[in-house]
Amino acid sequence: MLHHYIYPAVFFKLDNEYKVLIPDLNLTTEGNSIEEAFLFAKDYLRAYCTYALKFDMEVNFPSKFEDTQKQNPKNTILLLDALIDDKKLK
């Protein structure tokens, strides 16, 4: 069975790095460019969801994109997704 997770992520620049926060899961990462930060955040989301499924942990439901945007009006909000095949978990 495939599990598809989609979460809004908050991107912002701090000093010379791009920070990423996935508020619903309290996950953070960073990169030297926004592209690198996006790829790191996407990989982090995939790893988090994989382990949550593997160890039968609950995962918070994602917030609405619009709500995250309203709470972070000065930052860039992007959707991140992770597709997990539970056949590969064993």
mmCIF file of N, CA and C in Angstrom:
data_model
loop_
_atom_site.group_PDB
_atom_site.id
_atom_site.type_symbol
_atom_site.label_atom_id
_atom_site.label_comp_id
_atom_site.label_asym_id
_atom_site.label_seq_id
_atom_site.Cartn_x
_atom_site.Cartn_y
_atom_site.Cartn_z
ATOM 1 N N MET A 1 0.839 -1.180 0.000
ATOM 2 C CA MET A 1 0.000 0.000 0.000
ATOM 3 C C MET A 1 0.888 1.249 0.000
ATOM 4 N N LEU A 2 0.496 2.222 -0.785
ATOM 5 C CA LEU A 2 1.224 3.489 -0.818
ATOM 6 C C LEU A 2 0.588 4.489 0.135
ATOM 7 N N HIS A 3 1.429 5.201 0.845
ATOM 8 C CA HIS A 3 0.984 6.267 1.749
ATOM 9 C C HIS A 3 1.556 7.572 1.213
ATOM 10 N N HIS A 4 0.695 8.551 1.047
ATOM 11 C CA HIS A 4 1.128 9.836 0.504
ATOM 12 C C HIS A 4 0.908 10.910 1.564
ATOM 13 N N TYR A 5 1.970 11.545 1.966
ATOM 14 C CA TYR A 5 1.933 12.613 2.970
ATOM 15 C C TYR A 5 2.259 13.929 2.282
ATOM 16 N N ILE A 6 1.478 14.956 2.585
ATOM 17 C CA ILE A 6 1.704 16.299 2.034
ATOM 18 C C ILE A 6 1.592 17.310 3.179
ATOM 19 N N TYR A 7 2.637 18.081 3.374
ATOM 20 C CA TYR A 7 2.671 19.061 4.470
ATOM 21 C C TYR A 7 3.148 20.419 3.982
ATOM 22 N N PRO A 8 2.577 21.483 4.527
ATOM 23 C CA PRO A 8 3.116 22.814 4.230
ATOM 24 C C PRO A 8 4.408 23.034 5.012
ATOM 25 N N ALA A 9 5.360 23.675 4.371
ATOM 26 C CA ALA A 9 6.644 23.976 5.001
ATOM 27 C C ALA A 9 6.931 25.464 4.871
ATOM 28 N N VAL A 10 7.536 26.021 5.907
ATOM 29 C CA VAL A 10 7.870 27.445 5.966
ATOM 30 C C VAL A 10 9.361 27.606 5.651
ATOM 31 N N PHE A 11 9.673 28.407 4.636
ATOM 32 C CA PHE A 11 11.054 28.669 4.221
ATOM 33 C C PHE A 11 11.388 30.122 4.536
ATOM 34 N N PHE A 12 12.557 30.339 5.139
ATOM 35 C CA PHE A 12 12.997 31.704 5.399
ATOM 36 C C PHE A 12 14.518 31.759 5.414
ATOM 37 N N LYS A 13 15.033 32.926 5.093
ATOM 38 C CA LYS A 13 16.485 33.111 5.060
ATOM 39 C C LYS A 13 16.922 33.729 6.376
ATOM 40 N N LEU A 14 17.961 33.134 6.950
ATOM 41 C CA LEU A 14 18.532 33.640 8.191
ATOM 42 C C LEU A 14 20.041 33.629 8.017
ATOM 43 N N ASP A 15 20.633 34.789 8.113
ATOM 44 C CA ASP A 15 22.059 34.959 7.812
ATOM 45 C C ASP A 15 22.299 34.511 6.371
ATOM 46 N N ASN A 16 23.124 33.535 6.146
ATOM 47 C CA ASN A 16 23.414 33.098 4.777
ATOM 48 C C ASN A 16 22.841 31.727 4.467
ATOM 49 N N GLU A 17 21.875 31.280 5.238
ATOM 50 C CA GLU A 17 21.284 29.956 5.030
ATOM 51 C C GLU A 17 19.771 30.055 4.907
ATOM 52 N N TYR A 18 19.208 29.088 4.243
ATOM 53 C CA TYR A 18 17.754 28.972 4.163
ATOM 54 C C TYR A 18 17.296 27.930 5.176
ATOM 55 N N LYS A 19 16.404 28.326 6.039
ATOM 56 C CA LYS A 19 15.852 27.446 7.071
ATOM 57 C C LYS A 19 14.490 26.957 6.605
ATOM 58 N N VAL A 20 14.138 25.753 7.031
ATOM 59 C CA VAL A 20 12.837 25.176 6.701
ATOM 60 C C VAL A 20 12.233 24.626 7.983
ATOM 61 N N LEU A 21 10.962 24.921 8.177
ATOM 62 C CA LEU A 21 10.198 24.390 9.302
ATOM 63 C C LEU A 21 8.952 23.717 8.766
ATOM 64 N N ILE A 22 8.730 22.483 9.181
ATOM 65 C CA ILE A 22 7.459 21.799 8.926
ATOM 66 C C ILE A 22 6.734 21.831 10.266
ATOM 67 N N PRO A 23 5.903 22.862 10.477
ATOM 68 C CA PRO A 23 5.361 23.124 11.808
ATOM 69 C C PRO A 23 4.501 21.993 12.377
ATOM 70 N N ASP A 24 3.770 21.297 11.534
ATOM 71 C CA ASP A 24 2.876 20.250 12.030
ATOM 72 C C ASP A 24 3.637 19.074 12.641
ATOM 73 N N LEU A 25 4.882 18.898 12.231
ATOM 74 C CA LEU A 25 5.687 17.777 12.723
ATOM 75 C C LEU A 25 6.867 18.246 13.565
ATOM 76 N N ASN A 26 7.014 19.553 13.689
ATOM 77 C CA ASN A 26 8.114 20.169 14.428
ATOM 78 C C ASN A 26 9.476 19.713 13.880
ATOM 79 N N LEU A 27 9.584 19.648 12.560
ATOM 80 C CA LEU A 27 10.823 19.268 11.894
ATOM 81 C C LEU A 27 11.486 20.515 11.321
ATOM 82 N N THR A 28 12.797 20.594 11.457
ATOM 83 C CA THR A 28 13.535 21.714 10.875
ATOM 84 C C THR A 28 14.777 21.197 10.164
ATOM 85 N N THR A 29 15.177 21.914 9.148
ATOM 86 C CA THR A 29 16.426 21.638 8.444
ATOM 87 C C THR A 29 16.866 22.929 7.775
ATOM 88 N N GLU A 30 17.961 22.870 7.052
ATOM 89 C CA GLU A 30 18.479 24.079 6.411
ATOM 90 C C GLU A 30 19.321 23.695 5.206
ATOM 91 N N GLY A 31 19.622 24.701 4.394
ATOM 92 C CA GLY A 31 20.469 24.496 3.227
ATOM 93 C C GLY A 31 21.132 25.797 2.829
ATOM 94 N N ASN A 32 22.148 25.688 1.989
ATOM 95 C CA ASN A 32 22.866 26.874 1.522
ATOM 96 C C ASN A 32 22.077 27.659 0.487
ATOM 97 N N SER A 33 21.133 27.006 -0.177
ATOM 98 C CA SER A 33 20.253 27.667 -1.145
ATOM 99 C C SER A 33 18.827 27.190 -0.861
ATOM 100 N N ILE A 34 17.864 27.877 -1.434
ATOM 101 C CA ILE A 34 16.482 27.458 -1.210
ATOM 102 C C ILE A 34 16.225 26.089 -1.853
ATOM 103 N N GLU A 35 16.900 25.820 -2.968
ATOM 104 C CA GLU A 35 16.753 24.518 -3.630
ATOM 105 C C GLU A 35 17.314 23.389 -2.756
ATOM 106 N N GLU A 36 18.477 23.632 -2.179
ATOM 107 C CA GLU A 36 19.077 22.626 -1.301
ATOM 108 C C GLU A 36 18.211 22.418 -0.059
ATOM 109 N N ALA A 37 17.709 23.502 0.515
ATOM 110 C CA ALA A 37 16.846 23.400 1.688
ATOM 111 C C ALA A 37 15.574 22.621 1.365
ATOM 112 N N PHE A 38 15.011 22.860 0.185
ATOM 113 C CA PHE A 38 13.809 22.141 -0.252
ATOM 114 C C PHE A 38 14.093 20.638 -0.335
ATOM 115 N N LEU A 39 15.208 20.264 -0.970
ATOM 116 C CA LEU A 39 15.546 18.843 -1.114
ATOM 117 C C LEU A 39 15.822 18.188 0.233
ATOM 118 N N PHE A 40 16.525 18.887 1.122
ATOM 119 C CA PHE A 40 16.787 18.343 2.458
ATOM 120 C C PHE A 40 15.485 18.157 3.231
ATOM 121 N N ALA A 41 14.582 19.144 3.146
ATOM 122 C CA ALA A 41 13.311 19.061 3.870
ATOM 123 C C ALA A 41 12.451 17.926 3.318
ATOM 124 N N LYS A 42 12.438 17.774 2.018
ATOM 125 C CA LYS A 42 11.658 16.694 1.398
ATOM 126 C C LYS A 42 12.197 15.332 1.826
ATOM 127 N N ASP A 43 13.510 15.187 1.853
ATOM 128 C CA ASP A 43 14.115 13.929 2.286
ATOM 129 C C ASP A 43 13.853 13.677 3.769
ATOM 130 N N TYR A 44 13.918 14.707 4.577
ATOM 131 C CA TYR A 44 13.657 14.593 6.014
ATOM 132 C C TYR A 44 12.209 14.161 6.255
ATOM 133 N N LEU A 45 11.271 14.743 5.521
ATOM 134 C CA LEU A 45 9.865 14.353 5.636
ATOM 135 C C LEU A 45 9.687 12.885 5.272
ATOM 136 N N ARG A 46 10.326 12.452 4.182
ATOM 137 C CA ARG A 46 10.226 11.048 3.760
ATOM 138 C C ARG A 46 10.772 10.116 4.843
ATOM 139 N N ALA A 47 11.925 10.451 5.398
ATOM 140 C CA ALA A 47 12.529 9.619 6.442
ATOM 141 C C ALA A 47 11.643 9.585 7.693
ATOM 142 N N TYR A 48 11.131 10.730 8.086
ATOM 143 C CA TYR A 48 10.265 10.811 9.268
ATOM 144 C C TYR A 48 9.021 9.941 9.082
ATOM 145 N N CYS A 49 8.352 10.071 7.948
ATOM 146 C CA CYS A 49 7.126 9.314 7.689
ATOM 147 C C CYS A 49 7.411 7.818 7.548
ATOM 148 N N THR A 50 8.549 7.470 6.970
ATOM 149 C CA THR A 50 8.930 6.063 6.849
ATOM 150 C C THR A 50 9.078 5.427 8.227
ATOM 151 N N TYR A 51 9.803 6.081 9.112
ATOM 152 C CA TYR A 51 9.994 5.533 10.455
ATOM 153 C C TYR A 51 8.704 5.550 11.261
ATOM 154 N N ALA A 52 7.875 6.547 11.075
ATOM 155 C CA ALA A 52 6.584 6.580 11.771
ATOM 156 C C ALA A 52 5.727 5.380 11.365
ATOM 157 N N LEU A 53 5.710 5.066 10.081
ATOM 158 C CA LEU A 53 4.958 3.895 9.605
ATOM 159 C C LEU A 53 5.587 2.603 10.112
ATOM 160 N N LYS A 54 6.899 2.515 10.013
ATOM 161 C CA LYS A 54 7.605 1.297 10.397
ATOM 162 C C LYS A 54 7.390 0.958 11.871
ATOM 163 N N PHE A 55 7.365 1.957 12.711
ATOM 164 C CA PHE A 55 7.234 1.741 14.150
ATOM 165 C C PHE A 55 5.833 2.064 14.675
ATOM 166 N N ASP A 56 4.877 2.165 13.743
ATOM 167 C CA ASP A 56 3.461 2.357 14.078
ATOM 168 C C ASP A 56 3.230 3.572 14.984
ATOM 169 N N MET A 57 3.900 4.670 14.657
ATOM 170 C CA MET A 57 3.735 5.917 15.400
ATOM 171 C C MET A 57 2.658 6.767 14.735
ATOM 172 N N GLU A 58 1.973 7.553 15.519
ATOM 173 C CA GLU A 58 0.985 8.464 14.950
ATOM 174 C C GLU A 58 1.696 9.664 14.328
ATOM 175 N N VAL A 59 1.142 10.137 13.226
ATOM 176 C CA VAL A 59 1.678 11.312 12.543
ATOM 177 C C VAL A 59 0.588 12.374 12.541
ATOM 178 N N ASN A 60 0.920 13.588 12.957
ATOM 179 C CA ASN A 60 -0.063 14.677 12.975
ATOM 180 C C ASN A 60 -0.622 14.932 11.585
ATOM 181 N N PHE A 61 -1.879 15.301 11.535
ATOM 182 C CA PHE A 61 -2.472 15.694 10.264
ATOM 183 C C PHE A 61 -1.885 17.035 9.839
ATOM 184 N N PRO A 62 -1.761 17.248 8.543
ATOM 185 C CA PRO A 62 -1.213 18.528 8.076
ATOM 186 C C PRO A 62 -2.220 19.668 8.235
ATOM 187 N N SER A 63 -1.687 20.837 8.468
ATOM 188 C CA SER A 63 -2.520 22.042 8.492
ATOM 189 C C SER A 63 -2.900 22.399 7.067
ATOM 190 N N LYS A 64 -3.890 23.248 6.952
ATOM 191 C CA LYS A 64 -4.241 23.769 5.630
ATOM 192 C C LYS A 64 -3.140 24.734 5.186
ATOM 193 N N PHE A 65 -2.834 24.681 3.900
ATOM 194 C CA PHE A 65 -1.822 25.560 3.319
ATOM 195 C C PHE A 65 -2.131 27.022 3.656
ATOM 196 N N GLU A 66 -3.389 27.395 3.488
ATOM 197 C CA GLU A 66 -3.796 28.789 3.712
ATOM 198 C C GLU A 66 -3.572 29.213 5.159
ATOM 199 N N ASP A 67 -3.810 28.301 6.110
ATOM 200 C CA ASP A 67 -3.604 28.632 7.522
ATOM 201 C C ASP A 67 -2.127 28.862 7.815
ATOM 202 N N THR A 68 -1.286 28.013 7.250
ATOM 203 C CA THR A 68 0.158 28.180 7.442
ATOM 204 C C THR A 68 0.628 29.485 6.807
ATOM 205 N N GLN A 69 0.061 29.809 5.655
ATOM 206 C CA GLN A 69 0.406 31.057 4.964
ATOM 207 C C GLN A 69 -0.002 32.273 5.796
ATOM 208 N N LYS A 70 -1.178 32.232 6.384
ATOM 209 C CA LYS A 70 -1.655 33.351 7.219
ATOM 210 C C LYS A 70 -0.792 33.533 8.458
ATOM 211 N N GLN A 71 -0.301 32.427 9.008
ATOM 212 C CA GLN A 71 0.522 32.492 10.218
ATOM 213 C C GLN A 71 1.955 32.935 9.922
ATOM 214 N N ASN A 72 2.352 32.879 8.662
ATOM 215 C CA ASN A 72 3.723 33.226 8.265
ATOM 216 C C ASN A 72 3.713 34.129 7.032
ATOM 217 N N PRO A 73 3.128 35.310 7.132
ATOM 218 C CA PRO A 73 2.919 36.147 5.946
ATOM 219 C C PRO A 73 4.200 36.651 5.280
ATOM 220 N N LYS A 74 5.306 36.699 5.997
ATOM 221 C CA LYS A 74 6.543 37.228 5.421
ATOM 222 C C LYS A 74 7.472 36.140 4.892
ATOM 223 N N ASN A 75 7.049 34.875 5.005
ATOM 224 C CA ASN A 75 7.892 33.756 4.597
ATOM 225 C C ASN A 75 7.305 33.039 3.391
ATOM 226 N N THR A 76 8.128 32.248 2.749
ATOM 227 C CA THR A 76 7.691 31.438 1.617
ATOM 228 C C THR A 76 7.130 30.119 2.141
ATOM 229 N N ILE A 77 5.942 29.755 1.678
ATOM 230 C CA ILE A 77 5.310 28.496 2.068
ATOM 231 C C ILE A 77 5.238 27.605 0.828
ATOM 232 N N LEU A 78 5.754 26.393 0.963
ATOM 233 C CA LEU A 78 5.690 25.415 -0.111
ATOM 234 C C LEU A 78 5.148 24.107 0.446
ATOM 235 N N LEU A 79 4.527 23.316 -0.420
ATOM 236 C CA LEU A 79 4.062 22.000 -0.008
ATOM 237 C C LEU A 79 5.165 20.975 -0.273
ATOM 238 N N LEU A 80 5.407 20.131 0.720
ATOM 239 C CA LEU A 80 6.347 19.027 0.584
ATOM 240 C C LEU A 80 5.566 17.727 0.631
ATOM 241 N N ASP A 81 5.998 16.749 -0.154
ATOM 242 C CA ASP A 81 5.302 15.468 -0.111
ATOM 243 C C ASP A 81 6.294 14.330 0.032
ATOM 244 N N ALA A 82 5.766 13.220 0.544
ATOM 245 C CA ALA A 82 6.532 11.989 0.672
ATOM 246 C C ALA A 82 5.607 10.840 0.313
ATOM 247 N N LEU A 83 6.089 9.970 -0.540
ATOM 248 C CA LEU A 83 5.329 8.795 -0.974
ATOM 249 C C LEU A 83 6.067 7.575 -0.410
ATOM 250 N N ILE A 84 5.380 6.833 0.446
ATOM 251 C CA ILE A 84 5.992 5.700 1.134
ATOM 252 C C ILE A 84 5.271 4.412 0.728
ATOM 253 N N ASP A 85 6.036 3.442 0.279
ATOM 254 C CA ASP A 85 5.497 2.128 -0.052
ATOM 255 C C ASP A 85 5.746 1.215 1.140
ATOM 256 N N ASP A 86 4.668 0.791 1.823
ATOM 257 C CA ASP A 86 4.862 -0.003 3.034
ATOM 258 C C ASP A 86 5.431 -1.397 2.750
ATOM 259 N N LYS A 87 5.480 -1.822 1.511
ATOM 260 C CA LYS A 87 6.130 -3.093 1.162
ATOM 261 C C LYS A 87 7.632 -3.019 1.388
ATOM 262 N N LYS A 88 8.174 -1.789 1.325
ATOM 263 C CA LYS A 88 9.610 -1.601 1.491
ATOM 264 C C LYS A 88 10.014 -1.374 2.954
ATOM 265 N N LEU A 89 9.047 -1.406 3.861
ATOM 266 C CA LEU A 89 9.325 -1.129 5.263
ATOM 267 C C LEU A 89 9.856 -2.335 6.014
ATOM 268 N N LYS A 90 9.658 -3.511 5.492
ATOM 269 C CA LYS A 90 9.999 -4.721 6.247
ATOM 270 C C LYS A 90 11.404 -5.173 6.064
#
